[in-house]
Every structure is written in C-alpha cells, then in structure tokens.
Coordinates of C-alpha atoms and ligand atoms in Angstrom, one line a residue:
X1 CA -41.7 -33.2 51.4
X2 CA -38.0 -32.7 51.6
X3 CA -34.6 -34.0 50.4
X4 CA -31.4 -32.9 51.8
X5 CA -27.8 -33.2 49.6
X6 CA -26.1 -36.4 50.1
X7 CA -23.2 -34.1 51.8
X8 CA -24.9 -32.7 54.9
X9 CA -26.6 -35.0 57.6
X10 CA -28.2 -33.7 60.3
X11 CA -26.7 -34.4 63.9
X12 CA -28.2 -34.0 67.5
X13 CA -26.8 -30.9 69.1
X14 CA -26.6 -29.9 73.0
X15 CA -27.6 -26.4 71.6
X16 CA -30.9 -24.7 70.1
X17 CA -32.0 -26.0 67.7
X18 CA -31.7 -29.9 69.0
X19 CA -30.9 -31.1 65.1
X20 CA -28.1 -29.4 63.3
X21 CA -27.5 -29.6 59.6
X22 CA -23.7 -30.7 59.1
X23 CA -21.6 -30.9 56.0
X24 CA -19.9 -34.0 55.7
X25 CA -17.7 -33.1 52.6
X26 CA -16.8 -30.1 51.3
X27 CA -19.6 -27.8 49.3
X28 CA -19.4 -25.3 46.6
X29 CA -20.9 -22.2 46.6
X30 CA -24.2 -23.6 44.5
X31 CA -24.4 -26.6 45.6
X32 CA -27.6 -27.2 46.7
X33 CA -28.3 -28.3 50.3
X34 CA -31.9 -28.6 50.4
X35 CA -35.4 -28.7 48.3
X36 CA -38.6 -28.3 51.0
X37 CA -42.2 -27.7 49.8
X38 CA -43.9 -26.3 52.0
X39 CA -45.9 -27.4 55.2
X40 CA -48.2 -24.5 55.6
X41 CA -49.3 -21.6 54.0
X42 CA -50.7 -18.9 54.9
X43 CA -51.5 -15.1 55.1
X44 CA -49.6 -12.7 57.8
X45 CA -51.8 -12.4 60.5
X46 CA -53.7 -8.7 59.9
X47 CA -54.7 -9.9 56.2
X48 CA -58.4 -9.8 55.8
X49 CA -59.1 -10.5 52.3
X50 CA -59.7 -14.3 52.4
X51 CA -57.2 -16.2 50.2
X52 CA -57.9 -19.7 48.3
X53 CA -56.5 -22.2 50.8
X54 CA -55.3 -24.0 47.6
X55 CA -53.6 -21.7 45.3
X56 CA -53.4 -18.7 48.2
X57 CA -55.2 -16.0 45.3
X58 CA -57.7 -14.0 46.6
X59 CA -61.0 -16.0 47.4
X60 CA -64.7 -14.9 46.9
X61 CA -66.3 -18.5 47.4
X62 CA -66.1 -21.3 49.6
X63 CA -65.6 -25.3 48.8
X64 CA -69.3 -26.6 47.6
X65 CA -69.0 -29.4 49.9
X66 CA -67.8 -28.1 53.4
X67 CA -69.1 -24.6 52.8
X68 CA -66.3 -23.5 55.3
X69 CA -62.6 -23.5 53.5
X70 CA -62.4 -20.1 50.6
X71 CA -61.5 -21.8 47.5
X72 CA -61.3 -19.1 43.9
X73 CA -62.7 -20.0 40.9
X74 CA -59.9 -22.3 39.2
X75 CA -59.6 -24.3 42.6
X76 CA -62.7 -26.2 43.1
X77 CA -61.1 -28.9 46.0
X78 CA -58.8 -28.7 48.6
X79 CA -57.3 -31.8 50.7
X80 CA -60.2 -34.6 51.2
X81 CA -59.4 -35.1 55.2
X82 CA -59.6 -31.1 55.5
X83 CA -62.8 -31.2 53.8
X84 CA -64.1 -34.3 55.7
X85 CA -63.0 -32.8 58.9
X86 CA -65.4 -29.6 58.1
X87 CA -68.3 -31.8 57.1
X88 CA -68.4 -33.5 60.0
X89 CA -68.2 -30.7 62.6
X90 CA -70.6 -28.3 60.5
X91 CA -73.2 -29.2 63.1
X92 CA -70.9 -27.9 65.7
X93 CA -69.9 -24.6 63.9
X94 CA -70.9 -21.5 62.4
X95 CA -70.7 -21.7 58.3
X96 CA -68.7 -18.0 58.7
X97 CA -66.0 -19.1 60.8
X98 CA -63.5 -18.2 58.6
X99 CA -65.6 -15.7 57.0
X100 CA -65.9 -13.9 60.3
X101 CA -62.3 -14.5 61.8
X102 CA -60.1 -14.8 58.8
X103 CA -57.2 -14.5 61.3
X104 CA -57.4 -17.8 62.9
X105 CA -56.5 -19.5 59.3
X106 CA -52.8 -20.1 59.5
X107 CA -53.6 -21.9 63.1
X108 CA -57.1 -23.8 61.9
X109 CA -55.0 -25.0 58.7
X110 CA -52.0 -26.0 61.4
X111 CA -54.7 -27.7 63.6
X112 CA -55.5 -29.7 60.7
X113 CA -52.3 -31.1 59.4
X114 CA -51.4 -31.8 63.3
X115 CA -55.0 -33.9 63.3
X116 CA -54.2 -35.5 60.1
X117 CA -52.2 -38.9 60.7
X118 CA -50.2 -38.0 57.5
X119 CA -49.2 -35.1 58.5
X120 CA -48.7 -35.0 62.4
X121 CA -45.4 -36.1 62.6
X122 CA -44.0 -33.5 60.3
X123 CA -45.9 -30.9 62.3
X124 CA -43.8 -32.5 65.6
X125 CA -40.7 -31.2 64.2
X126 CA -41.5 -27.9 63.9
X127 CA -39.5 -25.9 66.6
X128 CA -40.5 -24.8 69.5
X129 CA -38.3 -22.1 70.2
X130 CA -37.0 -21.3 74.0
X131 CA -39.3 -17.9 73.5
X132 CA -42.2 -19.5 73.1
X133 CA -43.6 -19.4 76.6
X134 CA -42.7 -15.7 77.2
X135 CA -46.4 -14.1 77.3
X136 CA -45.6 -10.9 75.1
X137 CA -47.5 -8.0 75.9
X138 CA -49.1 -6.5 72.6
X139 CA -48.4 -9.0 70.0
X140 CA -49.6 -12.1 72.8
X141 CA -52.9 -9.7 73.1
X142 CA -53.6 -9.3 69.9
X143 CA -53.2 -12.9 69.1
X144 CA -55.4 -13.4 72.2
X145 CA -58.3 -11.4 71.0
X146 CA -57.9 -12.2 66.9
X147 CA -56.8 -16.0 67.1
X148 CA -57.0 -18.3 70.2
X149 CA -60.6 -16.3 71.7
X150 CA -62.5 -16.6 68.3
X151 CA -61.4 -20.5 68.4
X152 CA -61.7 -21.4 71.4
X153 CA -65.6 -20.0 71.5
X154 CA -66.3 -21.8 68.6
X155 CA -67.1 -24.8 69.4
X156 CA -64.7 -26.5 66.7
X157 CA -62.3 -28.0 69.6
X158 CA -64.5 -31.2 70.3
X159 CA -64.0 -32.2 66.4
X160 CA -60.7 -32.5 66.8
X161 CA -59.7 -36.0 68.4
X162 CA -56.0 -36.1 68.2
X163 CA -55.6 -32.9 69.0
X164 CA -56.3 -31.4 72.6
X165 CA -56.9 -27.7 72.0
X166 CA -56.0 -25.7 74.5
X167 CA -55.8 -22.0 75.5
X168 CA -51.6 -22.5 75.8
X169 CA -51.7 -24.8 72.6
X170 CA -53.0 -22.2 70.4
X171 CA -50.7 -19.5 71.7
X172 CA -47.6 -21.9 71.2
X173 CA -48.9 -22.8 67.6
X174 CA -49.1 -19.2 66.6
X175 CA -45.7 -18.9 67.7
X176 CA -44.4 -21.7 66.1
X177 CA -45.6 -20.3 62.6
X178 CA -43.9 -17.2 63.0
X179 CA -40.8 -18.7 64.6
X180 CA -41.1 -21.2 61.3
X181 CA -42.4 -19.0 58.9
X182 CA -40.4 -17.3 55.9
X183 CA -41.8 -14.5 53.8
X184 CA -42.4 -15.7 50.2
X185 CA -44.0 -13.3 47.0
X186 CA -47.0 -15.0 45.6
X187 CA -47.7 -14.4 42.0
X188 CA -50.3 -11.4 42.6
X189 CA -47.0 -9.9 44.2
X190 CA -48.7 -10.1 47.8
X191 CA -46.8 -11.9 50.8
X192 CA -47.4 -14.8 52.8
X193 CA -46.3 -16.8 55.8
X194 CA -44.3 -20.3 54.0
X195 CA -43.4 -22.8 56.9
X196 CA -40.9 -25.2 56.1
X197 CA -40.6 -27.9 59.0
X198 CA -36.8 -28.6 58.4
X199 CA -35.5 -25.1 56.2
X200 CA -36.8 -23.4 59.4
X201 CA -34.7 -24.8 61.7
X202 CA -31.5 -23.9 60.1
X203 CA -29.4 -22.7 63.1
X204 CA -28.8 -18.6 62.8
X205 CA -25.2 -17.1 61.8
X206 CA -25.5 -13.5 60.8
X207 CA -23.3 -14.3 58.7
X208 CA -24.8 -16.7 57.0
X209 CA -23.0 -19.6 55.0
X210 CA -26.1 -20.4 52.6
X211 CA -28.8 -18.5 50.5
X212 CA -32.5 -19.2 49.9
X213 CA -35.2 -18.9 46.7
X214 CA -38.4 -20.1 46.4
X215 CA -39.9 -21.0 43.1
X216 CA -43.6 -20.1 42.0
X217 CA -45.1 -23.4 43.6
X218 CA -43.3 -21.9 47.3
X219 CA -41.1 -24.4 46.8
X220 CA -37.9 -23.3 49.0
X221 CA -34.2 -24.3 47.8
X222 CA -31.0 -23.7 50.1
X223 CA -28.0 -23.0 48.5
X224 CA -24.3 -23.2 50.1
X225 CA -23.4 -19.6 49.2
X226 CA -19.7 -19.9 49.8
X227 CA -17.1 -22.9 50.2
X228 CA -18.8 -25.0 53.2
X229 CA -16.0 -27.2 54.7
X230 CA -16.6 -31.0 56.1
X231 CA -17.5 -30.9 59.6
X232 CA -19.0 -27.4 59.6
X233 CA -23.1 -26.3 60.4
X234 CA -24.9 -25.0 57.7
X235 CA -26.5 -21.6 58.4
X236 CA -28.9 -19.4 57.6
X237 CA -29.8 -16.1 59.2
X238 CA -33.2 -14.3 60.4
X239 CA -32.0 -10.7 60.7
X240 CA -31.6 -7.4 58.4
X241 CA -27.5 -7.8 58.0
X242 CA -27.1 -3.7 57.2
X243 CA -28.4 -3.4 61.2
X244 CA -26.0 -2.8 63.6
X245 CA -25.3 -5.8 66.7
X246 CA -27.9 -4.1 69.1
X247 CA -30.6 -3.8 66.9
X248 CA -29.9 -7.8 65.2
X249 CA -30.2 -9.0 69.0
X250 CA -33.7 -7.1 69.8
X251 CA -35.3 -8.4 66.3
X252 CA -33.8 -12.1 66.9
X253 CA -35.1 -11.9 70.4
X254 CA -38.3 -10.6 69.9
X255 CA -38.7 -13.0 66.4
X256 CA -36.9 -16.1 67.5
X257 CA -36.2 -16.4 70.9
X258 CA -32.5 -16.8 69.6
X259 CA -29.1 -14.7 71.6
X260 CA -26.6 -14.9 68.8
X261 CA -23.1 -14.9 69.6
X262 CA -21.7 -15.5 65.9
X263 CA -18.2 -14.0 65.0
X264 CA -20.1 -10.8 63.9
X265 CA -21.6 -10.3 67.6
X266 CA -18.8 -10.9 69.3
X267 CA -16.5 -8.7 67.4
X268 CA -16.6 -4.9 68.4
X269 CA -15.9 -3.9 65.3
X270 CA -18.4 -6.0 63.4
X271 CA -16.3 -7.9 61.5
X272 CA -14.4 -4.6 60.7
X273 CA -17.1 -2.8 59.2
X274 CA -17.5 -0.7 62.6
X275 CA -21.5 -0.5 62.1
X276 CA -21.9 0.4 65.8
X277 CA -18.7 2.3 66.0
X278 CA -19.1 6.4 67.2
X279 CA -16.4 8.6 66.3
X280 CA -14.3 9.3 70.0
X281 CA -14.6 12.9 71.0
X282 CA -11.4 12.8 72.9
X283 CA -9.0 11.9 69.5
X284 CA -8.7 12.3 65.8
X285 CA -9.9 9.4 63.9
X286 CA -10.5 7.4 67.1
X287 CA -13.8 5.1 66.9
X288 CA -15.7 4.0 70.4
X289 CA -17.0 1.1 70.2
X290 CA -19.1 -1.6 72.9
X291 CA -16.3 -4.2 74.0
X292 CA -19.0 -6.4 75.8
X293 CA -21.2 -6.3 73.3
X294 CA -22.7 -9.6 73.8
X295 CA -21.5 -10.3 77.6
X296 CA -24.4 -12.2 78.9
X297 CA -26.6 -12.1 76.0
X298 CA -26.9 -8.3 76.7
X299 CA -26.2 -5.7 73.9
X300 CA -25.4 -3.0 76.9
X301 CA -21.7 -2.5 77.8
X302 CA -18.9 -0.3 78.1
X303 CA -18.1 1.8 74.9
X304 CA -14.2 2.7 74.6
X305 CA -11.9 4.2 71.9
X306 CA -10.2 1.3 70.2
X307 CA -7.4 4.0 69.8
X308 CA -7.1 6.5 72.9
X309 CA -8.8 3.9 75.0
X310 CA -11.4 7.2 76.5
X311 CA -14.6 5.9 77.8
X312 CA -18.1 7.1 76.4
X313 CA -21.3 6.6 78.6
X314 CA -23.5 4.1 77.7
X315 CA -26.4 6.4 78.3
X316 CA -24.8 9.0 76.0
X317 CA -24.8 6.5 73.3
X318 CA -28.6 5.8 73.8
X319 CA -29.3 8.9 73.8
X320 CA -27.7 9.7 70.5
X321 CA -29.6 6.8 68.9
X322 CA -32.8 8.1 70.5
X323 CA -32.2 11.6 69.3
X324 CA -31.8 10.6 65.6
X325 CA -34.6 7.8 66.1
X326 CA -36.6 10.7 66.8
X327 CA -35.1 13.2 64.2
X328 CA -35.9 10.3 61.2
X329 CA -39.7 10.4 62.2
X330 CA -39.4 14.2 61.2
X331 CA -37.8 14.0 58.0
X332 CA -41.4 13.6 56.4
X333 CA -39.4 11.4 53.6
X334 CA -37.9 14.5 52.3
X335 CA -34.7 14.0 50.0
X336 CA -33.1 17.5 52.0
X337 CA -33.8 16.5 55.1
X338 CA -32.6 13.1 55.1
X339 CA -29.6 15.1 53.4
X340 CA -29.1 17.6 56.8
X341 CA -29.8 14.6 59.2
X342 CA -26.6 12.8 57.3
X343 CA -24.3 15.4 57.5
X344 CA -25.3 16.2 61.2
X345 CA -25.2 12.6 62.6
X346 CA -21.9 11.6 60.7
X347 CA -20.0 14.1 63.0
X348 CA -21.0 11.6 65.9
X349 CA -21.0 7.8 64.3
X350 CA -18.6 6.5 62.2
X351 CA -19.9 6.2 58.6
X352 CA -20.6 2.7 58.0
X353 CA -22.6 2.9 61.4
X354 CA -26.5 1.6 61.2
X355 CA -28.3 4.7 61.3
X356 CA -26.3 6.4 59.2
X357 CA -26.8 3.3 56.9
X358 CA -30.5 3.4 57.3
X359 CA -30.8 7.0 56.0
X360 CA -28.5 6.5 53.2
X361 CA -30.6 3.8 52.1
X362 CA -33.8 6.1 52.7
X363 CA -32.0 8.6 50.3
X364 CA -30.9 6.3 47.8
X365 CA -34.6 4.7 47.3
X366 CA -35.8 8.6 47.0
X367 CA -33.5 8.8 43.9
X368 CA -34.2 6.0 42.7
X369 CA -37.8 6.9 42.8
X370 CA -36.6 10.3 41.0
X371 CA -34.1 8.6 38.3
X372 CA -37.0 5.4 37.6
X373 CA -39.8 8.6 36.9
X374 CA -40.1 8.4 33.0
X375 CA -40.9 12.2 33.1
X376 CA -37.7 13.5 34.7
X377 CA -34.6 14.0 32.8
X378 CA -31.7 12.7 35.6
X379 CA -29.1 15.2 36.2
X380 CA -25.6 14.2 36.6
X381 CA -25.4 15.6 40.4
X382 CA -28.1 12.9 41.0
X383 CA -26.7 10.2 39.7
X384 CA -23.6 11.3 40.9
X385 CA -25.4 11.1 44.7
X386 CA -26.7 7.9 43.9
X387 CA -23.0 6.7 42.8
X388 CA -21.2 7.7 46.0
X389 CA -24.3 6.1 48.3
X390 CA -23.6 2.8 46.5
X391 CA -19.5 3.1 47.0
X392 CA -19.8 3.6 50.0
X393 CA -22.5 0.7 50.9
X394 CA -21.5 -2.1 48.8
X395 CA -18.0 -3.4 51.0
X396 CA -20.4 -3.1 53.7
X397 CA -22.8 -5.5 52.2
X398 CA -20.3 -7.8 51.3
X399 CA -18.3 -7.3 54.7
X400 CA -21.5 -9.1 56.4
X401 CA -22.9 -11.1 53.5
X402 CA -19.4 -12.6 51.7
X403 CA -20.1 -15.4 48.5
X404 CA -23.1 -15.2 46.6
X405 CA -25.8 -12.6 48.0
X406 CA -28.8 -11.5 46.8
X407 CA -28.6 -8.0 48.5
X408 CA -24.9 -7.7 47.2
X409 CA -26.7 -8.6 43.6
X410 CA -29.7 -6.0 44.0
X411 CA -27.1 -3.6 45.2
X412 CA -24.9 -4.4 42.1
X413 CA -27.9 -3.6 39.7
X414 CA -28.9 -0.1 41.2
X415 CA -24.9 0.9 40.8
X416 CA -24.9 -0.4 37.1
X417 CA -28.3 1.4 36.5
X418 CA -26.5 5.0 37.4
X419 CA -23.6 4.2 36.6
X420 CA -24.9 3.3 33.0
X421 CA -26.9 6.8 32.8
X422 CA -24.3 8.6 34.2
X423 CA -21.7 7.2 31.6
X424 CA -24.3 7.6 28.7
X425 CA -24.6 11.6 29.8
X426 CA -20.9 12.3 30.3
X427 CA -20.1 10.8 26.5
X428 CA -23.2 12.6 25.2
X429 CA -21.7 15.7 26.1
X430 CA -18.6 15.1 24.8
X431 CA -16.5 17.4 27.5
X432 CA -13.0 16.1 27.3
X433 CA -11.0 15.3 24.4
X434 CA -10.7 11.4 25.1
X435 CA -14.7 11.1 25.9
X436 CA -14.7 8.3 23.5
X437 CA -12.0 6.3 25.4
X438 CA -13.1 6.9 28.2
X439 CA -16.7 5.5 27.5
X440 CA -15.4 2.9 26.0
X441 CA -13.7 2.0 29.9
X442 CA -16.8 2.3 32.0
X443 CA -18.7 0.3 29.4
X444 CA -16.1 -2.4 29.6
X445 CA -16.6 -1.6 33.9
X446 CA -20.4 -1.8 33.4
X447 CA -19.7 -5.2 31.4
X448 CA -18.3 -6.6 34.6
X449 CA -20.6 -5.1 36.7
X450 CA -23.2 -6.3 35.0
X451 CA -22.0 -10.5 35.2
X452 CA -21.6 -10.2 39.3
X453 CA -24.8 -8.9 39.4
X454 CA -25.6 -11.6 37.4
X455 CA -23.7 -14.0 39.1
X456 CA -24.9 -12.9 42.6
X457 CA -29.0 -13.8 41.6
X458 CA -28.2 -17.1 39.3
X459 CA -30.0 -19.3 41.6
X460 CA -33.5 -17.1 41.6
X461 CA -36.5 -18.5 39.9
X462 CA -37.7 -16.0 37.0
X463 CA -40.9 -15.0 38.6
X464 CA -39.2 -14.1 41.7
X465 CA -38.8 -10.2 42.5
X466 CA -34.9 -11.0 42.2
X467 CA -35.8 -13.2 39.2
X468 CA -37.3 -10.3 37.6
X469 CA -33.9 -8.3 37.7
X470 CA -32.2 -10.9 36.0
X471 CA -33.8 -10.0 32.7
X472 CA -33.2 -6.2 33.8
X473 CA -30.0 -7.0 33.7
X474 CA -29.9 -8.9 30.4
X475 CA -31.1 -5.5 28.9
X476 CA -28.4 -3.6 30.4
X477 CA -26.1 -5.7 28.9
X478 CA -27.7 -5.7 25.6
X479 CA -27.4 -2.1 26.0
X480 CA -23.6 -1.9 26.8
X481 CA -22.8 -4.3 24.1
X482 CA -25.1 -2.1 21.2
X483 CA -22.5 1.2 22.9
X484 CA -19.5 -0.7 22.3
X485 CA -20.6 -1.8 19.2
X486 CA -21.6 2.0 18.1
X487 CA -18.1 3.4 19.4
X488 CA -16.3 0.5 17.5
X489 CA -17.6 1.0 13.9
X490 CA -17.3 5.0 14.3
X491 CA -13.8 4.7 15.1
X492 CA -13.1 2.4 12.3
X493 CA -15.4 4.8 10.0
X494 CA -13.1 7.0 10.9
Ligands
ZN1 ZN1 -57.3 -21.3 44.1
ZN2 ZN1 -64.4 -28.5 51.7
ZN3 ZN1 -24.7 -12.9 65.3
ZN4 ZN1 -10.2 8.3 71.1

C-alpha cells in the first residue's frame, strides 16, 4: 500500500511519533519521499448524504447482495470480506444501519479493515496519539451520541470476532481517523477524510521540509520541498502556517495531541516575520513580543519590547485579541469595514501579525470576488489594493513555508492575475510617454512571475484544485507572450 524512496528509512524514536522518517542521503527539493494509497476513506463526520463506499460519489442504492454498504450506479461491488461480513450478521442488524446513522461509516469501514486478517496489521500502525484519552467535552459528545451509541445499540458487535468492540475502542478509533486523516477534493469537488497509515505519522515541523498531492485515485505523494540533508527527519506539518504561535499550538492540541517546539515556536519573533509581535507603546518602532512562548508547552508568557525592553501585560494582550476577535464577527464581510478594522488594529500589532493577516486575507478574497465578476470593469485603485495586500503577504508566506509551496504558488497566481490587469489598464491608457517600455518591463516581470508560480505547483495532479491553476497559468502566459509579441511588431512597424 506504500513505498518509501530508497534514501529515507524509518528509525525508532524516544519521541512521538515512535517511528521517524530519516534521510539517509541527501534529497532534492522533488524528490519524492513517499507514494501511499490510501487505508480508509471516508466522509467528515456531519456529512449526511450517503456516499459509494467504492468510488466515495454520492450513493442512492445499496450493494444487491448485503443490502447494507451504499454503492452508485457504476460501482456494483465492493470488497468480498466486507460484503461477507454484512451477510452474515444481517440477522443481527437492521438493513438501515447506515441508512439511519450515516455517521458511524468512517468507524464501521475502520472496524472492518481491523477485522479483516489482510488488513489488521496496517490498521495497528495507525497512531494513537498521546490526546487520545482526553474525553473532550463537545466534539467527545457529539461523537458519543452520532457514532459509538448508534453502534454500540446495534447489535453488530457480536459479528465481529477479532475485534472486541468497546465503548473506549470506538471513541479511540474515531480519534485515530481524525488524528490520521488528511483532507483530499474528490472529483464532484466535495471533501473527504483520506487516512494514510504511514503519510500520517510524519512528525510535525511548522516549518515543514516536504509537500503533499494527492492524485484523482487519493493516491497521496510526499515530496522533499527543499534540500533534505542525510541524517535529518522528514516533516510535514498539520497547522495553517499564516497563524501566529498561540493559535498553531491550540489547533495542534486540540487536532493532534502534539506541543510543538520547532525553531518557529521557539523563536519570539517567528522566524523574523514577528506574526505575534504588538507594536511597544513605550518606544518608536519597538515590537513586544512573548519571550516564553513555548516554556512548558504553554503559549502564555511575558511579552517585552525586543528594543526598550518595557513589559506589556499578558492580559492586555488577550484582551486586544479578544476585542478584535469580537470586532471581525461584526464586519458582516463588508470590504469597508474589514478596511476601518485594518487601519485601527495596525496601530497596536505589528503588520505581519496574525490577525492583521487574517483580515487582509478576508479583504483580498472580497476583491478577488469583485475583479473575478465578469460584469465589473476593475478599477485601478482595486487592483492597486489587491497589489499592495499581496507585497505585503508573500515574504510572509515564504518566511514560514521556504522551497517549493503550494500556498507561496496560489499566492504567486492571484499577484500575476492583478498584476496582469493592472499592467494591461495602465498601457491602455497610454499616460506617460514611455508606456510602451514600460509594459514591455512588467510583462517581462509577469513572465517570471508567472514560471515560480509554475514552479511552486509542478508536482499537483491536473484535477487537483492546485492542478487546475496550472493551466490558468498556462493562459496567462499565452497572454503575456501574444502582448510582447503585439508591442514587438508595432515597434518594428514603426
Ligand atoms: Zn461508486
Ligand atoms: Zn455487499
Ligand atoms: Zn512549531
Ligand atoms: Zn519599546
């Protein structure tokens, strides 16, 4: 189900996870580490319309024989021992099971392939992370009600006979699929749950040193993403990278059970990007930041001036992030008020800093929205907006994701978008004298632009979202080369 390159092996660790994937001579950014297909596949837990355990489209009927497991119309089987397994306990069970409790499918199909002597083995190796005893209050209850009660009452435990199902079991199994799940697109654009058994337990870096794809069979690929020395573990990571250290720690908690304390965590500044940093009130151009950021596992600290060494209350800082927590649930998605909540908040944080990030990005995606509507005619103060917004986030991007990214690629595309429009308007108009030299510079800008972008999504399968840019870009590029042509025969026709 997997193959690993011949220059990694995996080595027992005295940290989480137990196995660690090592390099044991030097890899390229490209170089690919690892092809998985994957174990389990399944729908997030609140999906209701039933999917084809085969192909994972949507599913109006069930399999002729067991009557149980939703097949679609192209996908009239699914695995022998699954069906067997249903066949044989139908006497014990309701026909609707899954019909009636769609929710329990990630965990029945889990139950299965544990059951299933080809199988169980594989399913051994998935981890179970140190969080997976902590009873958590609402997701724990939800699962309680929608998962573990409806399969505990229905009778379908005493078919198993490798498996012991218990209460605990169940809980721990839903775990373990999250904990082990990625997000992957299927082809009708919806998402599901993919659990790999090995690309799973790739320990976490937020900065990562490797990048994923998955292909239209699920089928996941790791990538080194920059130059991987021998001797060093191969990473991934399971966090947003534009969130600032506090906010990382909570989701990797709450999603992994995992306290990073990568080079990013531990350094105030976050790697120099200063995405948690406040502007000091005491001095000009002095940033306050949290110098025990990750003391203990604990995001709380004491936030100092890196350059008049004044102290800011920790309680002060929450507050501020409470305050514009709050003041973002207002902004009713509005472009102006986004707009009034930037300028207000950027006389506290520093400008890079998380939420200042997050409502740049909400205001970026409302122009895009505006500059992607086929009825609006762009105006250069908009794509002049949207311009600055991307300056000013891509060296944050690749600050925290350095080598080949696919946010630094998607980021890359929406600047070459504007920037292509933009460019196109200016030389339409034909203010200055040298317009046509001066087009002829940004196209030959846009031209490189154009190949990182490129560059940055070469390893994503065509059908992927990312794949899907790729051609996008092709035709911005087609478009930049027909403008260069155009400006080089009129000056020779002149
Ligand atoms: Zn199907
Ligand atoms: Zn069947
Ligand atoms: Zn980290
Ligand atoms: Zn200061």
């Amino acid at each position: 189900m997997q193959s690993y390159s011949e220059k990694v092996k995996l080595v027992k660790s005295a940290s989480f996870p137990s196995r660690q994937l090592v390099a044991t001579s030097d890899l390229s950014p490209g170089d690919v580490i690892l092809e998985e297909q994957p174990l389990l596949l399944a729908p997030h837990w609140e999906c209701e319309q039933m999917k084809c355990s085969q192909c994972m489209q949507a599913s109006f009927v069930m399999c002729k024989k067991c009557e149980i497991f939703p097949l679609c119309i192209d996908c009239t089987t699914h695995p022998a021992f699954d069906c067997d397994f249903f066949c044989n306990a139908a006497a014990k069970i309701s026909k609707n099971l899954l019909v009636e409790n769609y929710a329990i499918f990630g965990v029945l199909k889990l139950l299965l392939l544990m059951e299933n002597p080809e199988s169980s083995e594989y399913c051994a190796a998935l981890s179970a992370t140190p969080g997976a005893t902590v009873v958590d209050s609402d997701a724990w209850q939800e699962r309680e009600v929608q998962i573990i009660t409806p399969i505990l009452q229905s009778g379908i435990a005493s078919a198993f006979k490798r498996v012991k199902i218990t209460h605990e079991l169940l809980h721990t199994l839903c775990w373990r699929i999250d904990a082990n799940a990625f997000e992957v697109t299927a082809s009708d654009g919806n998402t599901l749950k993919g659990v790999y058994g090995c690309g799973a337990q790739l320990p976490h870096n937020c900065v990562p040193n490797t990048v994923i794809t998955f292909d239209e069979e699920f089928s996941l690929k790791l990538y080194a993403s920059a130059r991987i020395r021998a001797g060093e573990i191969i990473y991934n990571s399971y966090t947003n990278p534009l969130m600032g250290t506090s906010q990382r720690h909570h989701e990797l908690r709450l999603t992994k059970g995992i306290e990073c304390t990568c080079a990013r965590c531990s350094d105030p500044l976050e790697l120099g990007t200063h995405m948690s940093s406040l502007k000091c009130r005491k001095c000009a151009g002095g940033f306050v930041v949290c110098t025990t950021s990750v003391r203990n596992g604990k995001s709380s600290g004491e936030w100092k001036c890196v350059n008049c060494g004044a102290f800011m209350a920790a309680d002060e800082v929450k507050q501020l992030l409470v305050d514009v927590g709050e003041a973002l649930l207002e902004t009713n998605s509005e472009l102006f008020a986004y707009e009034c909540l930037l300028e207000k908040y950027s006389a506290h944080f520093h400008q890079n800093h998380f939420v200042l990030v997050e409502i740049k990005q909400n205001i970026a995606s409302i122009l895009r929205a505006i500059l992607m509507n086929p009825m609006c005619v762009p105006g250069k103060d908009l794509l002049e907006r949207k311009l600055q917004l991307c300056e000013e986030m891509m060296p944050l991007v690749r600050a925290v994701l350095p080598g080949i990214s696919k946010l630094y690629g998607i980021a890359l595309y929406e600047y070459l978008l504007s920037y292509m429009e933009l460019a196109e308007l200016v030389y339409e108009d034909k203010e200055a004298a040298d317009a046509a030299l001066v087009f002829q510079e940004k196209l030959e800008n846009a031209r490189d632009i154009a190949a990182k972008a490129k560059e940055m999504l070469r390893f994503e399968p065509s059908n992927s979202p990312e794949g899907h840019l790729l051609s996008r870009i092709a035709m911005e590029q087609k478009r930049i080369e027909d403008n260069l042509r155009q400006l080089n025969s009129k000056r020779n026709g002149a």
